Amino acid sequence: MKNNQTSSDPPPLDPEIRDAIYRAVASEPLACALNMKLLELERGCSCVEMRYDPKTMANIYNRAHGGAIFSLIDEAFETASQTGGTIAVALNVNVTYVQSPAEPMRLFARASETSRTRKTASYDIRVTDENQQLIATCQALAYCTGKPLPF
């Protein structure tokens, strides 16, 4: 154990798993369609970027569509929850939309694992814009299948 690591700290992310997740996101159809980029990935944590474009992501009120914001949240949740090297799937996702970006800008979703058992893992996810303004918050629960990642 490293000097700055406690017994409750998770083990570091396996480099092969990190590379596999980065490759999977780079070829994932929805992530590609929404121009999402995986920026950071550590054990139980990730940061995903998406450029909000009102021309393709606005709702009927000309504000950011909740589905676009949710997709960014889900990508951060998906990537963070796979870092154990086994498949994890969403059981529950609770989103609170705080405000909507009004103009084109970069949005960031940061997911952090808050707890993990053998079968479930909980995540805190925050979406901010490039000015650090809070856009949405999320609490998410994953079911850990124990099956190895297929990629």
mmCIF file of N, CA and C in Angstrom, residues 4 18 23 40 46 53 58 62 72 78 94 98 102 104 107 110-112 117 121 126 130 133 135 139 147:
data_model
loop_
_atom_site.group_PDB
_atom_site.id
_atom_site.type_symbol
_atom_site.label_atom_id
_atom_site.label_comp_id
_atom_site.label_asym_id
_atom_site.label_seq_id
_atom_site.Cartn_x
_atom_site.Cartn_y
_atom_site.Cartn_z
ATOM 1 N N ASN A 4 0.369 7.286 1.001
ATOM 2 C CA ASN A 4 -0.791 8.180 1.063
ATOM 3 C C ASN A 4 -2.104 7.448 0.828
ATOM 4 N N ARG A 18 -8.701 0.858 -18.255
ATOM 5 C CA ARG A 18 -8.786 2.277 -18.650
ATOM 6 C C ARG A 18 -8.766 2.395 -20.172
ATOM 7 N N ARG A 23 -11.444 3.303 -25.461
ATOM 8 C CA ARG A 23 -11.731 2.828 -26.826
ATOM 9 C C ARG A 23 -13.234 2.620 -27.027
ATOM 10 N N GLU A 40 -11.359 12.197 -18.267
ATOM 11 C CA GLU A 40 -10.646 11.649 -17.111
ATOM 12 C C GLU A 40 -11.304 10.343 -16.710
ATOM 13 N N SER A 46 -15.148 9.502 -13.214
ATOM 14 C CA SER A 46 -14.899 9.878 -14.595
ATOM 15 C C SER A 46 -15.357 11.309 -14.831
ATOM 16 N N ASP A 53 -24.966 22.276 -28.196
ATOM 17 C CA ASP A 53 -25.263 23.019 -29.417
ATOM 18 C C ASP A 53 -26.773 23.201 -29.506
ATOM 19 N N ALA A 58 -31.636 21.619 -28.497
ATOM 20 C CA ALA A 58 -32.632 22.441 -27.789
ATOM 21 C C ALA A 58 -33.990 21.747 -27.772
ATOM 22 N N ASN A 62 -36.547 26.234 -26.713
ATOM 23 C CA ASN A 62 -35.245 26.715 -27.136
ATOM 24 C C ASN A 62 -34.244 26.741 -25.977
ATOM 25 N N LEU A 72 -25.397 13.021 -21.204
ATOM 26 C CA LEU A 72 -24.067 13.336 -20.687
ATOM 27 C C LEU A 72 -23.877 12.721 -19.303
ATOM 28 N N GLU A 78 -21.920 5.626 -16.733
ATOM 29 C CA GLU A 78 -21.517 4.390 -17.403
ATOM 30 C C GLU A 78 -20.008 4.154 -17.288
ATOM 31 N N ASN A 94 -31.554 9.482 -10.563
ATOM 32 C CA ASN A 94 -32.395 10.589 -10.116
ATOM 33 C C ASN A 94 -31.688 11.893 -10.452
ATOM 34 N N VAL A 98 -30.891 22.037 -12.674
ATOM 35 C CA VAL A 98 -30.767 23.289 -11.933
ATOM 36 C C VAL A 98 -30.960 24.488 -12.847
ATOM 37 N N ALA A 102 -27.825 28.523 -22.179
ATOM 38 C CA ALA A 102 -28.600 29.239 -23.196
ATOM 39 C C ALA A 102 -27.850 29.382 -24.509
ATOM 40 N N PRO A 104 -24.234 28.018 -27.033
ATOM 41 C CA PRO A 104 -23.293 26.912 -27.222
ATOM 42 C C PRO A 104 -22.143 27.010 -26.219
ATOM 43 N N LEU A 107 -20.007 21.407 -21.727
ATOM 44 C CA LEU A 107 -20.580 20.919 -20.476
ATOM 45 C C LEU A 107 -19.740 19.740 -20.009
ATOM 46 N N ARG A 110 -19.167 15.043 -14.117
ATOM 47 C CA ARG A 110 -18.189 14.374 -13.262
ATOM 48 C C ARG A 110 -18.922 13.390 -12.364
ATOM 49 N N ALA A 111 -18.557 12.128 -12.490
ATOM 50 C CA ALA A 111 -19.166 11.072 -11.680
ATOM 51 C C ALA A 111 -18.152 10.585 -10.655
ATOM 52 N N SER A 112 -18.622 10.424 -9.416
ATOM 53 C CA SER A 112 -17.773 9.922 -8.333
ATOM 54 C C SER A 112 -18.521 8.849 -7.565
ATOM 55 N N THR A 117 -20.894 -2.040 -2.826
ATOM 56 C CA THR A 117 -20.998 -3.347 -2.189
ATOM 57 C C THR A 117 -20.711 -4.381 -3.272
ATOM 58 N N ALA A 121 -23.462 -0.160 -6.535
ATOM 59 C CA ALA A 121 -22.542 0.970 -6.367
ATOM 60 C C ALA A 121 -23.337 2.256 -6.574
ATOM 61 N N ARG A 126 -22.307 15.423 -11.144
ATOM 62 C CA ARG A 126 -22.587 16.858 -11.264
ATOM 63 C C ARG A 126 -22.246 17.312 -12.678
ATOM 64 N N GLU A 130 -18.731 25.431 -18.798
ATOM 65 C CA GLU A 130 -17.325 25.855 -18.853
ATOM 66 C C GLU A 130 -17.027 27.018 -17.911
ATOM 67 N N GLN A 133 -20.683 26.881 -13.724
ATOM 68 C CA GLN A 133 -22.063 27.013 -13.273
ATOM 69 C C GLN A 133 -22.700 25.625 -13.206
ATOM 70 N N ILE A 135 -25.323 22.913 -13.687
ATOM 71 C CA ILE A 135 -26.409 22.676 -14.633
ATOM 72 C C ILE A 135 -27.365 21.609 -14.091
ATOM 73 N N GLN A 139 -28.031 11.524 -8.523
ATOM 74 C CA GLN A 139 -27.675 10.386 -7.688
ATOM 75 C C GLN A 139 -28.036 9.156 -8.504
ATOM 76 N N LYS A 147 -19.980 -9.862 -14.149
ATOM 77 C CA LYS A 147 -19.536 -10.389 -15.447
ATOM 78 C C LYS A 147 -18.412 -9.507 -15.983
#
